[in-house]
Structure formats: C-alpha cells, structure tokens
XYZ file of N, CA and C in Angstrom:
807
model
N 55.996 166.519 91.866
C 54.782 167.061 91.874
C 55.142 168.378 93.255
N 54.817 169.415 92.881
C 54.704 170.356 93.933
C 53.704 170.625 95.710
N 54.640 169.434 96.248
C 54.480 169.458 97.232
C 55.067 170.029 98.478
N 56.731 170.035 97.679
C 57.087 170.742 98.717
C 56.847 171.921 99.057
N 58.524 172.943 99.880
C 58.703 173.877 100.384
C 58.546 175.094 99.435
N 58.375 176.531 99.874
C 58.674 177.451 99.269
C 59.564 177.851 99.417
N 60.450 178.072 98.523
C 62.158 178.291 98.741
C 62.192 179.378 97.352
N 62.580 180.566 97.927
C 62.882 181.260 97.196
C 64.656 181.215 96.301
N 64.610 180.956 94.749
C 65.492 180.573 93.871
C 66.273 181.332 92.660
N 67.209 181.509 91.840
C 67.289 181.588 91.257
C 67.420 180.855 90.345
N 66.141 180.770 89.446
C 66.698 178.897 87.996
C 66.895 179.752 86.360
N 66.967 179.158 86.062
C 67.869 178.964 85.296
C 66.620 179.573 84.231
N 67.251 179.953 82.965
C 66.679 181.491 82.387
C 66.280 180.107 80.506
N 66.355 178.936 81.034
C 66.029 178.011 79.815
C 64.543 177.768 78.862
N 64.322 178.242 79.608
C 62.704 178.276 79.577
C 62.281 179.302 78.150
N 63.610 180.378 78.556
C 62.946 181.416 77.120
C 63.472 181.214 75.813
N 63.928 179.380 75.934
C 64.476 179.773 74.548
C 63.557 178.495 74.105
N 62.433 178.344 74.002
C 61.292 177.469 73.828
C 59.939 178.335 73.574
N 58.878 177.965 72.665
C 57.832 178.136 72.709
C 57.020 178.233 74.074
N 56.185 178.848 74.665
C 55.875 178.769 76.132
C 54.191 177.845 76.003
N 54.186 177.234 77.189
C 52.983 175.839 77.950
C 54.119 174.975 78.941
N 52.987 175.598 79.976
C 53.840 174.488 81.479
C 52.469 173.821 82.003
N 53.032 172.755 83.020
C 52.243 172.416 84.056
C 52.676 172.214 85.565
N 51.640 171.997 85.866
C 51.751 171.788 87.555
C 50.423 171.469 87.559
N 49.762 171.656 89.281
C 49.607 170.838 90.349
C 48.300 171.640 90.409
N 46.844 171.019 89.849
C 46.176 172.362 91.069
C 45.103 171.504 91.654
N 44.095 172.359 93.051
C 43.693 171.754 94.040
C 43.255 170.171 93.967
N 43.693 169.052 94.975
C 42.804 167.863 94.339
C 41.898 167.772 94.820
N 41.197 167.285 93.920
C 39.594 166.145 93.367
C 39.731 165.811 94.903
N 37.971 165.635 95.497
C 37.031 164.729 96.363
C 37.404 163.189 96.302
N 37.725 162.733 96.596
C 37.342 161.363 97.172
C 36.066 160.904 96.006
N 36.656 159.787 95.208
C 35.527 158.967 94.991
C 35.575 157.504 94.785
N 34.317 157.100 94.957
C 34.696 155.397 95.380
C 35.093 154.376 93.576
N 33.980 155.126 93.803
C 34.050 154.358 91.723
C 34.537 155.081 90.783
N 35.136 154.447 89.567
C 35.751 154.881 88.794
C 34.463 154.361 87.531
N 33.376 156.045 87.084
C 32.405 155.486 86.129
C 33.082 155.614 84.831
N 33.363 154.307 84.070
C 34.426 154.292 82.670
C 33.365 155.114 81.426
N 33.723 156.454 80.949
C 32.651 157.268 80.535
C 33.078 157.484 78.327
N 32.081 157.023 77.913
C 32.699 156.445 76.471
C 33.290 158.203 76.100
N 33.663 157.244 75.110
C 35.369 158.653 75.085
C 34.643 159.132 73.872
N 34.412 160.384 73.036
C 34.857 160.477 71.601
C 35.625 159.759 70.587
N 35.083 159.850 69.519
C 35.462 158.671 68.715
C 36.986 158.871 68.352
N 37.992 158.011 68.437
C 39.242 158.615 68.568
C 40.385 159.070 66.957
N 40.682 159.729 66.386
C 41.495 160.316 65.621
C 42.020 158.922 65.064
N 42.698 159.077 63.963
C 43.170 157.606 63.210
C 44.832 157.977 63.349
N 45.014 157.221 63.941
C 46.894 157.890 64.379
C 47.344 157.648 62.864
N 48.742 159.024 62.060
C 49.054 159.197 61.577
C 50.730 159.597 61.724
N 51.236 158.796 61.936
C 52.472 159.031 62.996
C 53.341 160.089 62.711
N 53.285 160.859 61.417
C 53.605 162.001 60.999
C 52.643 163.316 61.153
N 51.532 163.033 61.391
C 50.486 163.762 61.338
C 49.937 163.723 63.033
N 50.393 163.172 63.471
C 50.003 163.169 65.086
C 50.242 164.335 66.279
N 49.861 165.149 66.154
C 50.291 166.173 67.695
C 50.365 166.162 68.519
N 51.121 165.174 69.234
C 51.445 164.886 70.492
C 52.893 166.569 71.427
N 51.792 167.176 72.241
C 52.387 168.066 73.068
C 52.968 167.832 74.181
N 54.364 167.495 74.972
C 55.421 166.803 75.431
C 55.518 168.701 76.690
N 55.068 168.352 77.514
C 54.343 169.625 78.103
C 56.102 169.430 79.653
N 56.890 170.279 79.220
C 57.713 170.514 80.665
C 57.105 171.035 81.862
N 56.401 170.595 82.749
C 56.026 170.452 84.177
C 57.410 172.096 84.770
N 56.098 172.435 85.218
C 55.964 173.541 86.264
C 57.107 174.471 85.398
N 57.842 176.172 85.570
C 57.906 177.338 85.544
C 59.327 178.156 86.419
N 60.014 178.035 85.360
C 61.078 179.455 86.429
C 60.961 179.689 87.777
N 59.444 180.445 87.467
C 59.199 181.492 87.995
C 58.741 180.424 89.686
N 58.015 179.109 89.057
C 56.891 178.101 90.086
C 57.963 177.015 89.951
N 58.952 176.647 90.238
C 59.299 175.675 89.865
C 59.450 174.169 90.474
N 58.005 174.193 91.452
C 57.628 172.606 91.685
C 58.445 172.773 92.887
N 58.726 171.091 93.081
C 59.610 171.139 94.062
C 60.968 170.773 94.072
N 61.491 170.654 94.926
C 62.584 170.811 95.601
C 63.410 169.419 95.385
N 64.856 169.091 95.059
C 65.061 167.903 95.446
C 65.749 167.834 96.785
N 66.472 166.300 97.336
C 66.817 166.992 98.120
C 68.393 166.772 98.507
N 68.611 167.382 97.739
C 69.640 168.358 96.989
C 69.606 170.109 96.579
N 68.751 170.124 96.914
C 68.045 172.123 96.134
C 67.969 172.516 94.856
N 68.212 171.173 93.972
C 67.558 171.403 92.654
C 66.137 171.489 92.497
N 65.777 172.624 91.748
C 63.945 172.160 91.361
C 64.225 171.801 90.637
N 62.759 171.395 90.319
C 62.176 170.479 90.079
C 62.051 170.212 88.512
N 61.417 171.459 88.064
C 61.444 172.532 86.577
C 62.593 171.952 86.217
N 64.071 171.903 86.548
C 65.301 171.729 85.714
C 65.438 170.263 84.362
N 64.465 169.008 85.833
C 64.323 167.754 86.195
C 63.393 167.579 84.430
N 62.359 167.907 84.935
C 61.376 168.316 84.092
C 61.548 169.216 82.561
N 62.111 170.110 82.898
C 62.553 170.450 81.541
C 63.581 169.109 80.725
N 64.707 168.517 81.245
C 65.584 167.736 80.651
C 65.037 167.113 80.443
N 64.254 166.175 81.012
C 63.361 164.208 80.967
C 62.634 164.989 79.306
N 61.705 165.923 79.565
C 60.565 166.524 78.379
C 61.401 166.607 77.242
N 62.418 167.497 77.323
C 63.507 167.450 75.439
C 63.713 166.143 75.003
N 64.739 165.219 76.401
C 64.840 163.584 75.176
C 63.545 163.157 75.429
N 62.328 163.218 76.020
C 60.989 162.531 74.641
C 60.887 163.062 73.753
N 60.636 164.057 73.859
C 60.444 164.943 72.192
C 61.062 164.574 71.565
N 62.843 164.742 71.791
C 63.533 163.926 70.586
C 63.867 162.312 69.983
N 63.243 161.770 70.808
C 62.971 160.274 71.008
C 61.744 160.138 70.108
N 60.177 161.032 70.538
C 59.767 160.881 69.795
C 59.342 161.253 68.503
N 59.771 162.434 68.146
C 60.041 162.731 67.127
C 61.110 161.591 65.666
N 62.308 160.759 66.543
C 63.282 159.592 66.136
C 62.326 158.759 65.081
N 61.242 158.276 66.330
C 60.393 157.209 66.244
C 58.918 157.811 64.771
N 59.506 159.083 64.161
C 58.360 159.330 63.142
C 57.432 160.597 63.797
N 57.558 160.522 64.953
C 56.239 161.567 65.147
C 56.549 163.275 65.165
N 56.348 163.759 64.039
C 57.729 164.813 63.289
C 56.923 166.082 63.988
N 55.410 165.692 64.603
C 54.405 166.650 65.045
C 55.079 167.491 66.978
N 55.409 166.457 67.040
C 55.870 166.625 68.413
C 56.306 167.959 68.478
N 55.651 168.452 69.826
C 56.040 169.696 69.827
C 56.733 169.983 71.785
N 57.461 170.580 72.164
C 58.072 170.082 73.715
C 57.201 172.064 73.872
N 56.350 171.664 74.710
C 56.317 173.132 75.515
C 56.454 173.367 77.209
N 56.923 174.908 76.992
C 57.445 174.998 78.374
C 56.858 176.118 77.817
N 56.150 177.266 79.813
C 56.067 178.401 80.003
C 56.581 179.276 81.129
N 56.390 180.427 81.365
C 56.754 181.015 82.030
C 55.158 181.297 83.090
N 56.053 182.145 84.353
C 54.885 182.865 85.498
C 54.357 181.850 86.461
N 53.487 182.351 87.093
C 52.815 181.705 88.369
C 51.984 180.589 87.766
N 52.239 179.816 89.084
C 51.656 177.914 89.184
C 50.629 178.708 87.956
N 49.093 178.497 88.395
C 48.241 178.586 88.357
C 47.937 179.234 86.954
N 48.136 180.555 86.266
C 48.043 181.154 85.710
C 48.700 180.204 84.297
N 49.993 179.604 84.453
C 50.391 178.660 83.758
C 49.419 177.571 83.277
N 48.472 177.353 83.927
C 48.432 176.339 83.693
C 47.342 176.459 82.470
N 46.390 177.237 82.539
C 45.510 177.719 81.486
C 46.318 178.242 80.577
N 47.406 178.787 80.449
C 48.253 178.724 79.018
C 48.620 177.880 78.621
N 48.655 176.292 79.586
C 49.373 175.331 78.189
C 48.415 174.162 78.011
N 46.774 174.514 79.097
C 46.129 174.152 78.115
C 45.364 174.564 76.461
N 45.928 176.103 76.855
C 44.727 176.946 75.788
C 45.829 176.817 74.376
N 47.232 176.136 75.129
C 48.145 175.826 73.438
C 48.274 174.673 73.020
N 47.670 174.000 73.838
C 47.223 172.646 73.754
C 46.274 172.587 73.021
N 44.812 173.039 73.268
C 43.727 173.006 72.482
C 43.400 174.429 71.300
N 44.013 174.834 71.221
C 44.019 176.213 70.490
C 45.305 174.784 69.156
N 46.221 174.669 69.640
C 46.702 173.829 68.807
C 45.999 172.254 67.860
N 45.711 171.934 68.747
C 43.994 170.655 68.219
C 45.023 169.413 68.053
N 45.708 169.130 70.024
C 46.544 168.330 70.501
C 45.984 166.884 70.314
N 46.640 166.191 69.465
C 46.312 164.545 69.205
C 46.502 163.901 70.985
N 47.170 164.321 71.589
C 47.791 163.657 72.816
C 49.181 164.367 73.592
N 48.700 165.044 74.907
C 49.168 165.611 75.822
C 49.304 165.233 77.182
N 51.264 165.061 77.504
C 51.366 164.514 78.112
C 52.975 165.546 78.695
N 52.761 165.331 80.637
C 53.018 166.444 81.292
C 54.260 165.234 81.822
N 55.431 166.082 82.179
C 56.497 165.872 82.548
C 57.111 166.491 84.024
N 56.867 165.399 84.672
C 57.028 166.036 86.391
C 58.310 164.553 86.822
N 58.548 165.632 87.986
C 59.545 164.298 89.678
C 59.065 164.876 90.362
N 58.634 163.528 91.454
C 58.031 163.989 92.700
C 58.962 164.180 93.928
N 58.101 164.642 94.922
C 58.299 165.093 96.148
C 57.595 164.104 96.759
N 57.251 164.083 98.207
C 56.080 164.038 99.205
C 55.750 164.974 100.154
N 54.323 164.772 101.064
C 53.991 165.786 101.470
C 55.372 166.748 103.009
N 55.448 167.595 103.426
C 56.057 168.670 103.858
C 56.474 167.876 105.493
N 55.374 166.776 106.066
C 55.438 166.458 106.967
C 55.976 165.393 106.836
N 56.049 164.706 105.805
C 57.128 163.410 105.695
C 58.807 163.376 105.300
N 58.503 165.201 105.835
C 59.915 165.071 104.898
C 61.379 164.691 106.085
N 62.903 164.334 105.800
C 63.946 164.859 107.499
C 64.986 165.841 106.709
N 65.064 166.107 108.267
C 66.544 167.446 107.448
C 67.819 166.331 107.486
N 69.356 166.886 106.623
C 69.767 166.711 106.823
C 70.868 167.841 105.893
N 72.141 167.883 105.747
C 73.139 168.771 105.031
C 73.528 168.355 104.176
N 73.373 169.419 103.705
C 73.836 169.292 101.626
C 75.125 170.146 100.941
N 75.587 170.493 101.314
C 76.697 171.522 100.779
C 76.464 172.342 102.107
N 76.600 172.544 103.189
C 76.994 173.242 104.262
C 75.805 174.214 104.069
N 74.137 173.329 103.823
C 73.322 174.173 103.910
C 72.037 173.372 104.380
N 70.954 173.381 104.708
C 70.237 172.403 105.225
C 68.978 172.079 104.127
N 69.283 171.070 104.323
C 68.139 170.343 103.072
C 67.328 169.424 103.803
N 66.322 169.391 102.660
C 65.389 168.524 103.209
C 65.503 166.665 102.258
N 64.741 165.620 102.553
C 65.007 164.608 102.173
C 64.174 163.946 102.388
N 63.473 162.472 101.875
C 62.881 161.525 102.608
C 62.933 160.204 101.637
N 64.086 159.145 102.041
C 64.530 158.318 101.205
C 63.054 156.997 101.453
N 62.252 157.046 102.548
C 61.043 156.095 102.085
C 60.156 155.571 101.096
N 60.126 156.698 100.395
C 59.545 156.312 98.761
C 60.367 156.450 97.757
N 59.815 155.361 96.933
C 60.896 155.904 94.786
C 59.604 155.052 94.302
N 60.369 155.464 92.977
C 59.158 154.815 92.006
C 58.764 156.254 91.340
N 57.762 156.321 90.021
C 57.605 156.786 89.010
C 56.140 156.202 89.297
N 55.306 157.120 88.466
C 53.232 157.181 88.630
C 53.056 158.270 87.597
N 51.812 157.314 87.162
C 51.095 157.833 86.629
C 49.571 158.801 86.955
N 49.469 159.881 86.039
C 47.646 159.882 86.413
C 46.821 160.093 85.109
N 45.927 160.181 85.493
C 44.289 160.058 84.364
C 43.692 160.969 85.310
N 42.970 162.030 84.669
C 41.403 162.410 84.679
C 39.794 162.066 84.006
N 39.435 161.106 85.376
C 38.008 161.161 83.902
C 36.943 162.438 84.055
N 37.478 163.415 84.481
C 36.987 164.535 83.338
C 37.901 164.288 82.635
N 38.438 164.416 82.176
C 38.898 164.622 80.830
C 38.390 163.473 79.504
N 38.179 164.088 78.368
C 36.944 163.520 77.523
C 36.925 162.875 77.298
N 38.840 162.484 76.653
C 38.609 161.276 76.033
C 39.788 160.459 77.525
N 38.507 159.913 78.432
C 39.500 159.609 79.690
C 39.827 157.974 79.492
N 39.048 156.841 78.590
C 39.086 155.798 78.354
C 41.025 155.478 77.824
N 40.726 156.565 76.826
C 42.254 156.755 75.832
C 43.412 157.110 76.822
N 42.837 158.156 77.309
C 44.026 157.912 78.540
C 44.749 157.288 79.085
N 43.544 156.027 80.082
C 43.565 155.283 80.588
C 44.317 154.269 79.706
N 44.106 154.007 78.854
C 44.466 152.872 78.068
C 46.519 153.175 77.987
N 47.287 154.948 77.280
C 47.567 155.392 76.897
C 48.862 154.943 77.708
N 48.500 155.366 79.022
C 48.578 155.632 80.665
C 49.412 154.230 81.107
N 48.385 152.994 80.581
C 49.018 151.706 80.721
C 49.641 151.041 80.026
N 49.908 151.543 79.074
C 50.894 151.086 78.059
C 51.920 151.608 78.582
N 52.750 153.324 78.907
C 53.839 153.465 79.115
C 53.891 152.908 80.395
N 52.924 152.336 82.036
C 53.372 151.964 83.138
C 53.942 150.512 82.874
N 53.349 149.986 81.026
C 53.971 148.726 81.317
C 55.362 148.305 80.948
N 55.723 149.562 80.146
C 57.017 149.981 79.417
C 57.697 150.121 80.618
N 57.692 151.043 81.482
C 58.727 151.694 82.114
C 58.804 150.020 83.343
N 57.711 149.139 83.396
C 57.950 147.667 84.556
C 58.628 146.993 83.536
N 58.345 147.121 82.479
C 59.998 145.874 81.300
C 60.642 146.584 81.779
N 61.161 147.868 81.951
C 62.445 147.985 81.812
C 62.989 147.746 83.234
N 62.913 147.585 84.294
C 62.545 147.120 85.743
C 62.845 147.824 87.031
N 61.326 148.423 86.334
C 61.688 150.205 87.261
C 60.069 149.986 88.188
N 59.593 150.296 89.397
C 58.548 150.474 89.958
C 57.822 151.453 90.447
N 55.923 151.439 90.518
C 56.078 152.699 90.747
C 55.453 153.014 92.176
N 55.372 154.109 92.266
C 55.360 154.460 93.593
C 54.006 154.241 94.192
N 53.828 153.036 95.415
C 52.724 152.948 95.583
C 52.212 153.500 97.305
N 52.548 154.811 97.107
C 52.262 155.560 98.449
C 51.431 155.967 98.903
N 50.968 156.412 96.830
C 49.142 157.150 96.796
C 47.880 157.002 97.944
N 47.871 155.478 97.815
C 47.084 154.883 98.569
C 47.079 154.822 99.755
N 48.192 155.212 100.020
C 48.689 155.600 101.735
C 47.232 156.439 102.771
N 46.678 156.395 103.768
C 46.539 157.870 104.413
C 47.396 158.459 104.831
N 48.458 158.388 105.042
C 49.026 159.112 105.479
C 49.884 160.300 103.915
N 49.727 160.147 103.144
C 49.838 161.117 101.545
C 48.418 161.850 102.220
N 47.519 161.945 102.956
C 46.579 163.198 103.405
C 46.322 163.994 101.996
N 45.654 164.727 101.768
C 44.939 165.207 100.679
C 45.368 164.965 98.921
N 46.364 163.832 99.458
C 47.452 163.636 98.062
C 47.279 162.743 97.524
N 46.326 161.701 98.350
C 45.939 160.401 98.099
C 45.159 160.072 97.074
N 45.212 158.856 96.070
C 45.104 159.100 95.166
C 44.186 157.436 94.528
N 43.262 157.097 94.477
C 42.395 155.882 94.040
C 43.369 155.367 93.075
N 44.141 153.930 92.899
C 44.530 153.409 92.420
C 43.838 153.065 91.080
N 43.694 152.913 89.745
C 42.792 152.631 88.808
C 43.857 151.201 88.616
N 45.097 150.934 88.034
C 46.057 149.851 87.681
C 46.984 149.655 88.939
N 46.662 148.553 89.222
C 48.083 148.218 91.044
C 48.957 147.686 89.929
N 48.960 146.706 88.937
C 49.932 146.761 88.381
C 50.778 147.204 88.077
N 50.623 148.691 86.988
C 51.232 149.736 86.357
C 51.715 151.036 87.377
N 50.668 151.104 88.058
C 50.805 152.230 88.433
C 50.279 153.531 87.842
N 48.558 152.903 87.758
C 48.314 154.843 87.146
C 46.859 154.513 88.144
N 47.249 156.189 88.507
C 46.504 157.153 89.772
C 45.355 157.664 89.359
N 43.917 158.139 89.404
C 43.105 158.965 88.649
C 43.274 160.085 90.306
N 43.848 161.676 88.909
C 42.955 162.388 89.954
C 42.625 163.465 89.076
N 41.204 163.950 89.522
C 40.501 164.829 89.027
C 40.457 166.255 89.065
N 41.005 166.520 89.508
C 41.732 167.927 89.831
C 42.145 168.981 88.872
N 43.496 168.187 88.492
C 44.349 168.474 87.819
C 44.020 169.001 86.667
N 44.385 170.689 86.498
C 43.833 171.039 85.552
C 44.630 170.593 84.105
N 45.222 170.667 83.656
C 45.973 170.098 82.481
C 46.172 168.255 82.247
N 44.911 168.032 82.768
C 44.318 166.889 82.409
C 43.129 166.322 82.207
N 42.000 167.350 82.909
C 40.796 167.365 83.006
C 40.025 168.439 82.042
N 41.297 169.208 81.845
C 40.655 170.499 80.309
C 41.372 170.278 79.106
N 42.279 169.692 78.916
C 42.558 169.517 77.667
C 41.384 168.506 76.820
N 41.667 168.759 75.704
C 40.169 168.438 74.581
C 41.696 167.043 73.974
N 42.105 167.018 74.494
C 42.748 165.234 73.872
C 42.888 164.736 75.254
N 43.728 163.535 74.679
C 44.278 161.909 75.329
C 45.046 162.981 76.697
N 44.868 162.541 77.515
C 45.973 163.742 78.401
C 46.617 162.697 79.521
N 47.813 162.458 80.097
C 48.258 161.693 80.681
C 49.568 162.674 81.787
N 49.749 162.154 82.797
C 51.120 163.182 83.822
C 51.531 162.046 84.235
N 52.671 161.428 84.060
C 54.047 160.888 84.198
C 54.878 161.974 85.483
N 54.800 161.263 86.526
C 55.871 161.909 87.622
C 57.402 160.632 87.273
N 57.650 161.127 86.679
C 58.912 159.910 86.104
C 59.554 159.460 87.570
N 60.334 159.993 88.494
C 61.171 158.997 89.561
C 60.252 159.995 91.652
N 61.062 159.863 92.165
C 61.232 160.894 93.316
C 62.608 161.441 93.405
N 62.253 162.998 93.949
C 63.885 163.466 93.379
C 63.525 163.805 94.785
N 62.786 163.880 95.746
C 63.522 164.267 97.101
C 64.285 163.020 98.033
N 64.058 161.818 97.415
C 64.370 159.831 98.024
C 66.086 160.740 97.231
N 67.195 160.449 97.900
C 68.175 160.493 97.857
C 69.171 160.316 96.875
N 69.066 158.931 97.027
C 69.089 157.547 95.662
C 68.514 158.059 94.754
N 67.662 157.808 95.109
C 66.632 158.892 93.140
C 67.583 159.232 92.776
N 67.338 160.222 93.920
C 67.765 161.993 92.468
C 68.902 161.519 91.877
N 69.927 161.010 92.151
C 70.990 160.580 91.914
C 71.036 160.073 90.361
N 69.733 158.717 90.783
C 69.104 157.953 89.736
C 68.554 158.937 88.062
N 68.176 160.063 88.988
C 67.321 160.832 87.906
C 68.138 161.665 86.670
N 69.361 162.244 87.433
C 70.499 163.261 86.986
C 70.686 162.483 86.046
N 70.868 160.541 86.074
C 72.008 160.238 85.292
C 71.928 160.369 83.517
N 71.923 160.492 82.690
C 71.821 159.900 81.496
C 71.027 158.525 80.980
N 71.853 157.561 81.577
C 71.125 156.379 81.410
C 69.715 156.206 81.841
N 69.011 156.714 82.955
C 67.659 156.624 83.199
C 66.763 157.695 82.409
N 67.310 158.674 82.260
C 66.589 159.586 81.136
C 66.301 158.663 80.114
N 67.765 158.380 79.425
C 67.189 157.276 78.188
C 66.081 156.072 78.317
N 66.321 156.021 79.481
C 65.711 154.639 79.650
C 64.178 155.123 79.534
N 63.681 156.036 80.449
C 62.598 156.333 80.908
C 61.831 157.064 79.656
N 62.954 157.407 78.181
C 62.311 158.527 77.071
C 61.792 157.504 76.457
N 63.028 156.472 76.484
C 62.681 155.281 75.461
C 61.515 154.248 75.698
N 61.134 154.325 77.499
C 59.449 153.547 77.000
C 58.425 154.066 77.001
N 58.745 155.675 76.782
C 57.502 156.504 76.537
C 57.270 156.694 75.371
N 58.479 156.415 74.399
C 58.413 156.644 73.072
C 57.837 154.960 72.353
N 58.234 153.727 73.127
C 57.790 152.633 73.012
C 55.883 152.373 72.693
N 55.886 153.232 74.178
C 54.182 153.179 74.221
C 54.081 153.939 73.489
N 54.067 155.481 73.548
C 53.490 156.148 72.562
C 52.758 155.078 71.064
N 54.293 154.923 70.401
C 53.968 153.965 69.160
C 53.356 152.366 69.001
N 52.722 152.356 70.072
C 52.157 151.393 70.078
C 50.553 151.528 70.597
N 50.525 152.451 70.953
C 49.409 153.440 71.640
C 48.479 153.896 70.065
N 49.393 154.237 69.238
C 49.223 155.050 68.043
C 48.649 153.888 66.942
N 49.595 152.732 67.181
C 49.379 151.053 65.836
C 48.195 150.919 66.285
N 47.725 151.062 68.077
C 46.617 150.568 67.938
C 44.865 151.160 67.930
N 45.790 152.205 66.838
C 44.212 153.386 67.067
C 43.223 153.129 65.919
C-alpha cells in the first residue's frame, strides 16, 4: 500500500515486457458505520478455460508504491508475486488469466487499468500489493550505509473490497475464500486497520476471522465492472516479514492459496 515516503529511485524496466495496466490506491473513503449488502447482478457461469481473470500488478515503475525496510520498491514485490499467481491460475486451467502492468503516474494508471479490465470484459479482477504503514509509525535505521525506515510493530496480509463495486457481494465471497486459504496455510492477517492510530487509513473490518476490510475509495475496486479484490500480501516495512516476502517459499504459498481460492470460487458459481 502506498503510504510511505517519496524517494526518487531508478526502477526496473521489467514492466515494459508486458501489456499495460496497474493498480494503486485512491483517496480514502468516508467512514461508514454499517455495510449495506446490495444485490449483485447475476454472476456469469464460471467455465475455467474461458473465465477472464485480470491479475493486476500494483503501482508502476514511475509510481512504485511503498519502500521496503531495505529500500526496495513495492512494485518489484508486486510484480514477482502477481506473475506467480498468474502462472498458478493458468496451471489450474484458467487459461484466460492475464497479467496486467501499466506505466506512468499513480492516478492516471488507475484509470488505465480499470479501462483495460472493463474493455476486456474481465470476470474477476485481483490487484496485488504489499503493505506499509503511515509515516508517523516509522522508525529509522541504517541499511547498507543509508538511512532507512521500518516498522516492526505490524505484520500480515489483508484483503479489501468496495461496496461501490456492482458485484460487491461476490467480491466479498472471493475475498473470504482467499483469506480462509491463507489462514489454512498458517498466515495471519494485519489487524491494525481497525486502530485509531491508522488515521485516514483506518478501515471497517467485514470479516474478523480472515481479515477482509471495506475500502470504498479505491478506483480499481469501485469502478471495475467485475468482482474485484485487492490483496495486501504482507508488510514489506516490517524487517522480518520483508525477508519472508522475498522468499520463494512464501511467494509459492500465497500464490497457491490464491489459486485454490479462485478454483473454489469458480466451482461454486
């Protein structure tokens, strides 16, 4: 999640290898006391080979999101995990899955990816991110001779959906399935979003068992015309969890959990 510092970095040009479409976070929504479940439009039948899934790489090389505790841009973490999730889904028979990356500044890229998903008639939109914390919660340390920032106070993944999405109920079902699969793998969700210390990033917790939050103000969730979920896969501002998120083992575990959840989601359609 793009909460942190603005530091100018030269970022990998790996995004140029793929079609464009990116994710980022829009302005926070107003706090709402109660969730009103609106009936979703009738969901399309899920035939795995034809089911159009968009796996969105959060942020862009130009607007790379958060910086990790060791000064690595979030975009790189997002790209590696999203690419693996895409491969896992394809291996499970979801042949129409697309990995989408975009370039440019943050806000224009939000609308690029929404347009691409909607124009491509996506059946499912999953945006992949890695988490940070508000600036006021950061501590300083030195890494490789440079001043760096970290927060070891919080860790874990989280899932976000928007009530403004026309398929809100379906989005919530999918988010719960992903959260449950991650929990079964022994992972825990980030509970800090319910705390006053999060300020404008405080969110309503919709599922306290598996960590699904409501975030209406996100463009990529509210303006896509398919079911849409944003996954914060883990905290890269936490020094220990950053190392775990960089490991092939953790990436495989998360990608496998997401693919299993999507498979279950499809079977229930």
